[in-house]
Amino acid sequence: MANQYERISTDLRQQIASGELAPGEKLPAESQLAKHYDVSVPTVRQGVGVLQAEGLVEKQHGRGTFVRRQPKKVTRTNERHQWEKDRARQPEDVRKSTGATEHDTGLTVDDLTFKAKYDTVPASADLAAEFGVPEGTDLLRREYRTAYSQERHPFNLVRSYLPLDLVSPNPDLLREDCEPWPGGTQNQLHTLGIELDRIVETFRARPPTPEEAEELGLPVGVAVVLLRKTSYDTTDRVVEVSDVTLPGDRTEMVYTTKLERW
């Protein structure tokens, strides 16, 4: 009966929320839970499965089911772009003090680990249409992984694309060893005399690929949110396209729209 497994999931959920079942703690065996709740083992599995889908518990092969250590939450707002633009022309010591990830998580620079990988790729039909360039045009592809130093998995998966001929005048922009760049992409573009006018963000959701689930450490049933971020300069030219894969269990997106008064 549905109310039986829901009763189990509700009770265990409350124990996790209260700390009675602590992060990393092993749940009792299914047979013990069945006896405790006076239900069958399949009903216990169904109740625990609800918690697994919610990302509250995880099954470890050959070991049992454990309360999942909740990853650091990320709150992403649409106001972050103006914050980044305001920083783009600040002195280097100011730009070095904090970045967008710190802004979104409340962590400090010292709390984070960062990896960057650069290469040159031909523009796909999709990206060529975004940039308004011929298919096959050389793009600088940058892949970023930023993680909380106390966790194994990154906050998201980022692939950023810039037209190679756009950034080539500043050779430092072609070097992955210059990352993390103080002030981020908006400062990098500022070194080329480019100012952003607007950023368009498009979101969609889907189940993760096996590779994404493994790299992000996603529980079964948790979706990813795909963000396509397109940056336009003041001449209405697309200067960057960024594809970000956001884990659905630790990302909160908050958008505030100020409305003009009548």
PDB file of C-alpha atoms in Angstrom:
ATOM      1  CA  MET A   1       0.000   0.000   0.000  1.00  0.00           C
ATOM      2  CA  ALA A   2       1.202   3.485  -0.915  1.00  0.00           C
ATOM      3  CA  ASN A   3       0.616   4.888   2.567  1.00  0.00           C
ATOM      4  CA  GLN A   4       2.925   2.220   4.037  1.00  0.00           C
ATOM      5  CA  TYR A   5       6.004   3.128   2.005  1.00  0.00           C
ATOM      6  CA  GLU A   6       5.190   6.838   2.297  1.00  0.00           C
ATOM      7  CA  ARG A   7       5.051   6.425   6.088  1.00  0.00           C
ATOM      8  CA  ILE A   8       8.536   4.909   6.014  1.00  0.00           C
ATOM      9  CA  SER A   9      10.012   7.588   3.753  1.00  0.00           C
ATOM     10  CA  THR A  10       8.404  10.357   5.814  1.00  0.00           C
ATOM     11  CA  ASP A  11       9.727   8.983   9.101  1.00  0.00           C
ATOM     12  CA  LEU A  12      13.254   8.441   7.775  1.00  0.00           C
ATOM     13  CA  ARG A  13      13.217  11.863   6.116  1.00  0.00           C
ATOM     14  CA  GLN A  14      12.350  13.472   9.446  1.00  0.00           C
ATOM     15  CA  GLN A  15      15.145  11.559  11.179  1.00  0.00           C
ATOM     16  CA  ILE A  16      17.616  12.816   8.560  1.00  0.00           C
ATOM     17  CA  ALA A  17      16.367  16.405   8.860  1.00  0.00           C
ATOM     18  CA  SER A  18      16.630  16.351  12.659  1.00  0.00           C
ATOM     19  CA  GLY A  19      20.109  14.832  12.621  1.00  0.00           C
ATOM     20  CA  GLU A  20      18.982  11.652  14.345  1.00  0.00           C
ATOM     21  CA  LEU A  21      20.331   9.951  11.238  1.00  0.00           C
ATOM     22  CA  ALA A  22      23.564  11.819  10.570  1.00  0.00           C
ATOM     23  CA  PRO A  23      25.334  12.316   7.214  1.00  0.00           C
ATOM     24  CA  GLY A  24      27.357   9.225   6.397  1.00  0.00           C
ATOM     25  CA  GLU A  25      25.411   7.027   8.828  1.00  0.00           C
ATOM     26  CA  LYS A  26      24.288   3.624   7.615  1.00  0.00           C
ATOM     27  CA  LEU A  27      20.574   2.853   7.624  1.00  0.00           C
ATOM     28  CA  PRO A  28      19.444  -0.339   9.361  1.00  0.00           C
ATOM     29  CA  ALA A  29      19.202  -3.424   7.153  1.00  0.00           C
ATOM     30  CA  GLU A  30      16.027  -3.783   5.094  1.00  0.00           C
ATOM     31  CA  SER A  31      14.935  -6.751   7.206  1.00  0.00           C
ATOM     32  CA  GLN A  32      15.308  -4.685  10.386  1.00  0.00           C
ATOM     33  CA  LEU A  33      13.344  -1.791   8.913  1.00  0.00           C
ATOM     34  CA  ALA A  34      10.634  -4.204   7.754  1.00  0.00           C
ATOM     35  CA  LYS A  35      10.312  -5.566  11.279  1.00  0.00           C
ATOM     36  CA  HIS A  36      10.369  -2.070  12.822  1.00  0.00           C
ATOM     37  CA  TYR A  37       7.639  -0.718  10.520  1.00  0.00           C
ATOM     38  CA  ASP A  38       5.738  -4.041  10.371  1.00  0.00           C
ATOM     39  CA  VAL A  39       5.806  -4.156   6.570  1.00  0.00           C
ATOM     40  CA  SER A  40       7.343  -6.329   3.867  1.00  0.00           C
ATOM     41  CA  VAL A  41      10.913  -5.886   2.600  1.00  0.00           C
ATOM     42  CA  PRO A  42       9.657  -4.735  -0.867  1.00  0.00           C
ATOM     43  CA  THR A  43       7.664  -1.983   0.867  1.00  0.00           C
ATOM     44  CA  VAL A  44      10.808  -0.889   2.728  1.00  0.00           C
ATOM     45  CA  ARG A  45      12.716  -0.796  -0.554  1.00  0.00           C
ATOM     46  CA  GLN A  46      10.005   1.360  -2.067  1.00  0.00           C
ATOM     47  CA  GLY A  47      10.121   3.804   0.864  1.00  0.00           C
ATOM     48  CA  VAL A  48      13.910   4.016   0.850  1.00  0.00           C
ATOM     49  CA  GLY A  49      13.797   4.393  -2.936  1.00  0.00           C
ATOM     50  CA  VAL A  50      11.840   7.617  -2.498  1.00  0.00           C
ATOM     51  CA  LEU A  51      14.637   9.021  -0.342  1.00  0.00           C
ATOM     52  CA  GLN A  52      17.231   7.866  -2.845  1.00  0.00           C
ATOM     53  CA  ALA A  53      15.391   9.694  -5.637  1.00  0.00           C
ATOM     54  CA  GLU A  54      15.376  12.810  -3.456  1.00  0.00           C
ATOM     55  CA  GLY A  55      19.129  12.540  -2.972  1.00  0.00           C
ATOM     56  CA  LEU A  56      18.861  12.025   0.794  1.00  0.00           C
ATOM     57  CA  VAL A  57      20.345   8.518   0.864  1.00  0.00           C
ATOM     58  CA  GLU A  58      22.686   6.590  -1.393  1.00  0.00           C
ATOM     59  CA  LYS A  59      23.189   2.877  -1.897  1.00  0.00           C
ATOM     60  CA  GLN A  60      26.778   1.659  -1.857  1.00  0.00           C
ATOM     61  CA  HIS A  61      27.271  -1.669  -3.556  1.00  0.00           C
ATOM     62  CA  GLY A  62      27.981  -4.429  -1.069  1.00  0.00           C
ATOM     63  CA  ARG A  63      27.875  -2.054   1.907  1.00  0.00           C
ATOM     64  CA  GLY A  64      24.292  -0.911   2.337  1.00  0.00           C
ATOM     65  CA  THR A  65      22.367   2.363   2.275  1.00  0.00           C
ATOM     66  CA  PHE A  66      23.812   5.507   3.831  1.00  0.00           C
ATOM     67  CA  VAL A  67      22.577   9.002   4.606  1.00  0.00           C
ATOM     68  CA  ARG A  68      24.031  11.146   1.839  1.00  0.00           C
ATOM     69  CA  ARG A  69      26.317  14.014   2.755  1.00  0.00           C
ATOM     70  CA  GLN A  70      24.587  16.976   1.170  1.00  0.00           C
ATOM     71  CA  PRO A  71      26.803  18.942  -1.228  1.00  0.00           C
ATOM     72  CA  LYS A  72      27.363  22.672  -0.885  1.00  0.00           C
ATOM     73  CA  LYS A  73      24.398  24.565  -2.307  1.00  0.00           C
ATOM     74  CA  VAL A  74      24.827  27.129  -5.066  1.00  0.00           C
ATOM     75  CA  THR A  75      22.422  30.056  -5.459  1.00  0.00           C
ATOM     76  CA  ARG A  76      22.660  31.574  -8.922  1.00  0.00           C
ATOM     77  CA  THR A  77      20.916  34.891  -9.550  1.00  0.00           C
ATOM     78  CA  ASN A  78      20.576  37.038 -12.663  1.00  0.00           C
ATOM     79  CA  GLU A  79      22.099  39.917 -10.695  1.00  0.00           C
ATOM     80  CA  ARG A  80      25.505  38.164 -10.755  1.00  0.00           C
ATOM     81  CA  HIS A  81      26.228  39.497 -14.266  1.00  0.00           C
ATOM     82  CA  GLN A  82      26.079  43.150 -13.233  1.00  0.00           C
ATOM     83  CA  TRP A  83      28.196  42.255 -10.182  1.00  0.00           C
ATOM     84  CA  GLU A  84      30.780  40.730 -12.519  1.00  0.00           C
ATOM     85  CA  LYS A  85      30.668  43.761 -14.816  1.00  0.00           C
ATOM     86  CA  ASP A  86      31.179  46.127 -11.886  1.00  0.00           C
ATOM     87  CA  ARG A  87      34.298  44.141 -10.914  1.00  0.00           C
ATOM     88  CA  ALA A  88      35.743  43.946 -14.425  1.00  0.00           C
ATOM     89  CA  ARG A  89      37.484  47.345 -14.204  1.00  0.00           C
ATOM     90  CA  GLN A  90      38.522  47.100 -10.553  1.00  0.00           C
ATOM     91  CA  PRO A  91      42.219  46.917  -9.556  1.00  0.00           C
ATOM     92  CA  GLU A  92      43.739  43.431  -9.736  1.00  0.00           C
ATOM     93  CA  ASP A  93      43.918  42.980  -5.955  1.00  0.00           C
ATOM     94  CA  VAL A  94      40.154  43.587  -5.737  1.00  0.00           C
ATOM     95  CA  ARG A  95      39.461  41.191  -8.603  1.00  0.00           C
ATOM     96  CA  LYS A  96      41.656  38.526  -7.035  1.00  0.00           C
ATOM     97  CA  SER A  97      39.852  38.681  -3.701  1.00  0.00           C
ATOM     98  CA  THR A  98      36.691  36.942  -4.867  1.00  0.00           C
ATOM     99  CA  GLY A  99      34.975  35.522  -7.930  1.00  0.00           C
ATOM    100  CA  ALA A 100      31.600  34.441  -9.242  1.00  0.00           C
ATOM    101  CA  THR A 101      31.673  31.028  -7.538  1.00  0.00           C
ATOM    102  CA  GLU A 102      32.457  32.617  -4.188  1.00  0.00           C
ATOM    103  CA  HIS A 103      29.617  35.059  -4.846  1.00  0.00           C
ATOM    104  CA  ASP A 104      27.175  32.184  -5.496  1.00  0.00           C
ATOM    105  CA  THR A 105      28.285  29.898  -2.644  1.00  0.00           C
ATOM    106  CA  GLY A 106      29.471  32.194   0.155  1.00  0.00           C
ATOM    107  CA  LEU A 107      32.835  30.391   0.153  1.00  0.00           C
ATOM    108  CA  THR A 108      36.255  32.047  -0.067  1.00  0.00           C
ATOM    109  CA  VAL A 109      39.000  31.690  -2.660  1.00  0.00           C
ATOM    110  CA  ASP A 110      40.917  29.426  -0.277  1.00  0.00           C
ATOM    111  CA  ASP A 111      37.917  27.067  -0.006  1.00  0.00           C
ATOM    112  CA  LEU A 112      37.974  26.211  -3.701  1.00  0.00           C
ATOM    113  CA  THR A 113      39.881  24.024  -6.139  1.00  0.00           C
ATOM    114  CA  PHE A 114      39.947  25.074  -9.773  1.00  0.00           C
ATOM    115  CA  LYS A 115      40.889  23.397 -13.054  1.00  0.00           C
ATOM    116  CA  ALA A 116      40.933  24.852 -16.555  1.00  0.00           C
ATOM    117  CA  LYS A 117      41.609  23.251 -19.919  1.00  0.00           C
ATOM    118  CA  TYR A 118      41.956  25.183 -23.196  1.00  0.00           C
ATOM    119  CA  ASP A 119      41.957  23.970 -26.794  1.00  0.00           C
ATOM    120  CA  THR A 120      40.968  25.140 -30.269  1.00  0.00           C
ATOM    121  CA  VAL A 121      37.955  23.579 -31.990  1.00  0.00           C
ATOM    122  CA  PRO A 122      36.049  24.232 -35.232  1.00  0.00           C
ATOM    123  CA  ALA A 123      32.652  25.848 -34.783  1.00  0.00           C
ATOM    124  CA  SER A 124      29.801  23.358 -35.029  1.00  0.00           C
ATOM    125  CA  ALA A 125      26.691  24.340 -36.959  1.00  0.00           C
ATOM    126  CA  ASP A 126      25.031  25.252 -33.653  1.00  0.00           C
ATOM    127  CA  LEU A 127      27.861  27.485 -32.438  1.00  0.00           C
ATOM    128  CA  ALA A 128      28.461  28.991 -35.873  1.00  0.00           C
ATOM    129  CA  ALA A 129      24.818  30.106 -35.898  1.00  0.00           C
ATOM    130  CA  GLU A 130      25.185  31.614 -32.409  1.00  0.00           C
ATOM    131  CA  PHE A 131      28.308  33.584 -33.330  1.00  0.00           C
ATOM    132  CA  GLY A 132      27.182  34.433 -36.868  1.00  0.00           C
ATOM    133  CA  VAL A 133      30.349  32.941 -38.390  1.00  0.00           C
ATOM    134  CA  PRO A 134      30.954  30.207 -40.991  1.00  0.00           C
ATOM    135  CA  GLU A 135      30.825  26.635 -39.743  1.00  0.00           C
ATOM    136  CA  GLY A 136      34.350  25.411 -38.995  1.00  0.00           C
ATOM    137  CA  THR A 137      35.606  28.824 -37.798  1.00  0.00           C
ATOM    138  CA  ASP A 138      38.246  28.387 -35.082  1.00  0.00           C
ATOM    139  CA  LEU A 139      36.942  28.833 -31.547  1.00  0.00           C
ATOM    140  CA  LEU A 140      38.834  28.871 -28.274  1.00  0.00           C
ATOM    141  CA  ARG A 141      37.143  26.258 -26.085  1.00  0.00           C
ATOM    142  CA  ARG A 142      37.653  26.572 -22.334  1.00  0.00           C
ATOM    143  CA  GLU A 143      36.528  23.911 -19.862  1.00  0.00           C
ATOM    144  CA  TYR A 144      36.255  24.790 -16.194  1.00  0.00           C
ATOM    145  CA  ARG A 145      35.741  22.706 -13.064  1.00  0.00           C
ATOM    146  CA  THR A 146      35.430  24.443  -9.704  1.00  0.00           C
ATOM    147  CA  ALA A 147      34.820  22.442  -6.522  1.00  0.00           C
ATOM    148  CA  TYR A 148      34.581  22.924  -2.788  1.00  0.00           C
ATOM    149  CA  SER A 149      37.867  21.594  -1.413  1.00  0.00           C
ATOM    150  CA  GLN A 150      35.985  19.368   1.066  1.00  0.00           C
ATOM    151  CA  GLU A 151      33.972  17.676  -1.699  1.00  0.00           C
ATOM    152  CA  ARG A 152      34.914  15.359  -4.566  1.00  0.00           C
ATOM    153  CA  HIS A 153      32.606  16.729  -7.241  1.00  0.00           C
ATOM    154  CA  PRO A 154      32.519  20.123  -9.005  1.00  0.00           C
ATOM    155  CA  PHE A 155      29.673  22.592  -8.682  1.00  0.00           C
ATOM    156  CA  ASN A 156      28.954  22.347 -12.416  1.00  0.00           C
ATOM    157  CA  LEU A 157      30.481  21.528 -15.790  1.00  0.00           C
ATOM    158  CA  VAL A 158      31.380  24.560 -17.923  1.00  0.00           C
ATOM    159  CA  ARG A 159      32.359  24.847 -21.562  1.00  0.00           C
ATOM    160  CA  SER A 160      32.974  28.373 -22.801  1.00  0.00           C
ATOM    161  CA  TYR A 161      33.596  29.360 -26.422  1.00  0.00           C
ATOM    162  CA  LEU A 162      35.203  32.521 -27.807  1.00  0.00           C
ATOM    163  CA  PRO A 163      36.116  33.304 -31.445  1.00  0.00           C
ATOM    164  CA  LEU A 164      39.856  32.668 -31.692  1.00  0.00           C
ATOM    165  CA  ASP A 165      40.524  35.742 -33.823  1.00  0.00           C
ATOM    166  CA  LEU A 166      38.707  37.869 -31.234  1.00  0.00           C
ATOM    167  CA  VAL A 167      40.949  36.924 -28.302  1.00  0.00           C
ATOM    168  CA  SER A 168      44.247  36.364 -30.153  1.00  0.00           C
ATOM    169  CA  PRO A 169      45.397  40.014 -29.817  1.00  0.00           C
ATOM    170  CA  ASN A 170      46.000  39.284 -26.103  1.00  0.00           C
ATOM    171  CA  PRO A 171      48.178  36.108 -25.999  1.00  0.00           C
ATOM    172  CA  ASP A 172      47.527  35.686 -22.260  1.00  0.00           C
ATOM    173  CA  LEU A 173      43.886  34.925 -23.069  1.00  0.00           C
ATOM    174  CA  LEU A 174      45.030  31.783 -24.904  1.00  0.00           C
ATOM    175  CA  ARG A 175      46.848  30.370 -21.847  1.00  0.00           C
ATOM    176  CA  GLU A 176      45.065  28.041 -19.435  1.00  0.00           C
ATOM    177  CA  ASP A 177      47.872  28.568 -16.912  1.00  0.00           C
ATOM    178  CA  CYS A 178      46.631  32.161 -16.469  1.00  0.00           C
ATOM    179  CA  GLU A 179      43.439  30.779 -14.886  1.00  0.00           C
ATOM    180  CA  PRO A 180      41.689  31.494 -12.639  1.00  0.00           C
ATOM    181  CA  TRP A 181      41.671  34.932 -14.234  1.00  0.00           C
ATOM    182  CA  PRO A 182      40.954  37.740 -11.751  1.00  0.00           C
ATOM    183  CA  GLY A 183      37.682  39.309 -12.809  1.00  0.00           C
ATOM    184  CA  GLY A 184      36.710  36.423 -15.080  1.00  0.00           C
ATOM    185  CA  THR A 185      35.617  36.637 -18.700  1.00  0.00           C
ATOM    186  CA  GLN A 186      34.301  40.182 -18.467  1.00  0.00           C
ATOM    187  CA  ASN A 187      37.736  41.445 -17.423  1.00  0.00           C
ATOM    188  CA  GLN A 188      39.387  39.322 -20.125  1.00  0.00           C
ATOM    189  CA  LEU A 189      37.138  40.971 -22.711  1.00  0.00           C
ATOM    190  CA  HIS A 190      37.827  44.365 -21.138  1.00  0.00           C
ATOM    191  CA  THR A 191      41.540  43.883 -21.952  1.00  0.00           C
ATOM    192  CA  LEU A 192      40.447  43.781 -25.604  1.00  0.00           C
ATOM    193  CA  GLY A 193      38.330  46.920 -25.291  1.00  0.00           C
ATOM    194  CA  ILE A 194      35.090  44.920 -25.283  1.00  0.00           C
ATOM    195  CA  GLU A 195      32.166  45.831 -23.014  1.00  0.00           C
ATOM    196  CA  LEU A 196      29.166  43.554 -22.587  1.00  0.00           C
ATOM    197  CA  ASP A 197      25.726  44.971 -23.252  1.00  0.00           C
ATOM    198  CA  ARG A 198      23.576  41.987 -22.278  1.00  0.00           C
ATOM    199  CA  ILE A 199      23.608  38.305 -21.450  1.00  0.00           C
ATOM    200  CA  VAL A 200      20.873  35.945 -22.612  1.00  0.00           C
ATOM    201  CA  GLU A 201      20.403  32.733 -20.613  1.00  0.00           C
ATOM    202  CA  THR A 202      18.339  29.789 -21.810  1.00  0.00           C
ATOM    203  CA  PHE A 203      17.585  26.817 -19.557  1.00  0.00           C
ATOM    204  CA  ARG A 204      16.328  23.308 -20.186  1.00  0.00           C
ATOM    205  CA  ALA A 205      16.409  20.113 -18.139  1.00  0.00           C
ATOM    206  CA  ARG A 206      17.061  16.462 -18.951  1.00  0.00           C
ATOM    207  CA  PRO A 207      18.354  13.288 -17.312  1.00  0.00           C
ATOM    208  CA  PRO A 208      22.161  13.283 -17.003  1.00  0.00           C
ATOM    209  CA  THR A 209      24.377  11.181 -19.211  1.00  0.00           C
ATOM    210  CA  PRO A 210      26.292   8.447 -17.348  1.00  0.00           C
ATOM    211  CA  GLU A 211      29.448  10.579 -17.642  1.00  0.00           C
ATOM    212  CA  GLU A 212      27.734  13.640 -16.183  1.00  0.00           C
ATOM    213  CA  ALA A 213      26.193  11.621 -13.345  1.00  0.00           C
ATOM    214  CA  GLU A 214      29.599  10.217 -12.435  1.00  0.00           C
ATOM    215  CA  GLU A 215      31.505  13.506 -12.629  1.00  0.00           C
ATOM    216  CA  LEU A 216      28.862  15.442 -10.685  1.00  0.00           C
ATOM    217  CA  GLY A 217      28.153  12.627  -8.214  1.00  0.00           C
ATOM    218  CA  LEU A 218      24.429  12.640  -8.923  1.00  0.00           C
ATOM    219  CA  PRO A 219      22.015  10.267  -7.173  1.00  0.00           C
ATOM    220  CA  VAL A 220      19.686   8.156  -9.287  1.00  0.00           C
ATOM    221  CA  GLY A 221      16.717  10.191 -10.506  1.00  0.00           C
ATOM    222  CA  VAL A 222      18.314  13.649 -10.230  1.00  0.00           C
ATOM    223  CA  ALA A 223      18.174  15.712 -13.419  1.00  0.00           C
ATOM    224  CA  VAL A 224      20.651  18.237 -14.749  1.00  0.00           C
ATOM    225  CA  VAL A 225      19.774  21.743 -15.885  1.00  0.00           C
ATOM    226  CA  LEU A 226      21.481  22.880 -19.076  1.00  0.00           C
ATOM    227  CA  LEU A 227      22.280  26.577 -19.318  1.00  0.00           C
ATOM    228  CA  ARG A 228      23.252  28.234 -22.600  1.00  0.00           C
ATOM    229  CA  LYS A 229      24.686  31.669 -21.762  1.00  0.00           C
ATOM    230  CA  THR A 230      25.168  34.017 -24.732  1.00  0.00           C
ATOM    231  CA  SER A 231      27.054  37.286 -24.194  1.00  0.00           C
ATOM    232  CA  TYR A 232      26.584  40.280 -26.510  1.00  0.00           C
ATOM    233  CA  ASP A 233      28.844  43.317 -26.662  1.00  0.00           C
ATOM    234  CA  THR A 234      27.751  46.925 -27.151  1.00  0.00           C
ATOM    235  CA  THR A 235      27.850  46.493 -30.964  1.00  0.00           C
ATOM    236  CA  ASP A 236      25.330  43.614 -30.726  1.00  0.00           C
ATOM    237  CA  ARG A 237      28.027  41.033 -31.536  1.00  0.00           C
ATOM    238  CA  VAL A 238      28.076  37.639 -29.795  1.00  0.00           C
ATOM    239  CA  VAL A 239      31.473  37.434 -28.090  1.00  0.00           C
ATOM    240  CA  GLU A 240      31.062  34.379 -25.847  1.00  0.00           C
ATOM    241  CA  VAL A 241      28.836  31.318 -25.688  1.00  0.00           C
ATOM    242  CA  SER A 242      28.979  29.227 -22.538  1.00  0.00           C
ATOM    243  CA  ASP A 243      27.299  25.858 -21.942  1.00  0.00           C
ATOM    244  CA  VAL A 244      26.905  25.028 -18.257  1.00  0.00           C
ATOM    245  CA  THR A 245      25.614  21.734 -16.866  1.00  0.00           C
ATOM    246  CA  LEU A 246      24.094  22.349 -13.448  1.00  0.00           C
ATOM    247  CA  PRO A 247      23.283  19.516 -11.006  1.00  0.00           C
ATOM    248  CA  GLY A 248      19.645  19.626  -9.991  1.00  0.00           C
ATOM    249  CA  ASP A 249      20.268  18.572  -6.395  1.00  0.00           C
ATOM    250  CA  ARG A 250      22.459  21.501  -5.369  1.00  0.00           C
ATOM    251  CA  THR A 251      21.631  24.421  -7.641  1.00  0.00           C
ATOM    252  CA  GLU A 252      19.027  27.069  -6.867  1.00  0.00           C
ATOM    253  CA  MET A 253      18.286  29.721  -9.466  1.00  0.00           C
ATOM    254  CA  VAL A 254      16.742  32.977  -8.265  1.00  0.00           C
ATOM    255  CA  TYR A 255      15.621  35.581 -10.795  1.00  0.00           C
ATOM    256  CA  THR A 256      14.390  38.993  -9.718  1.00  0.00           C
ATOM    257  CA  THR A 257      12.602  41.135 -12.271  1.00  0.00           C
ATOM    258  CA  LYS A 258      12.042  44.759 -11.313  1.00  0.00           C
ATOM    259  CA  LEU A 259       8.856  46.148 -12.807  1.00  0.00           C
ATOM    260  CA  GLU A 260       8.278  49.765 -13.765  1.00  0.00           C
ATOM    261  CA  ARG A 261       5.524  51.538 -11.854  1.00  0.00           C
ATOM    262  CA  TRP A 262       2.410  52.724 -13.621  1.00  0.00           C
TER     263      TRP A 262
END
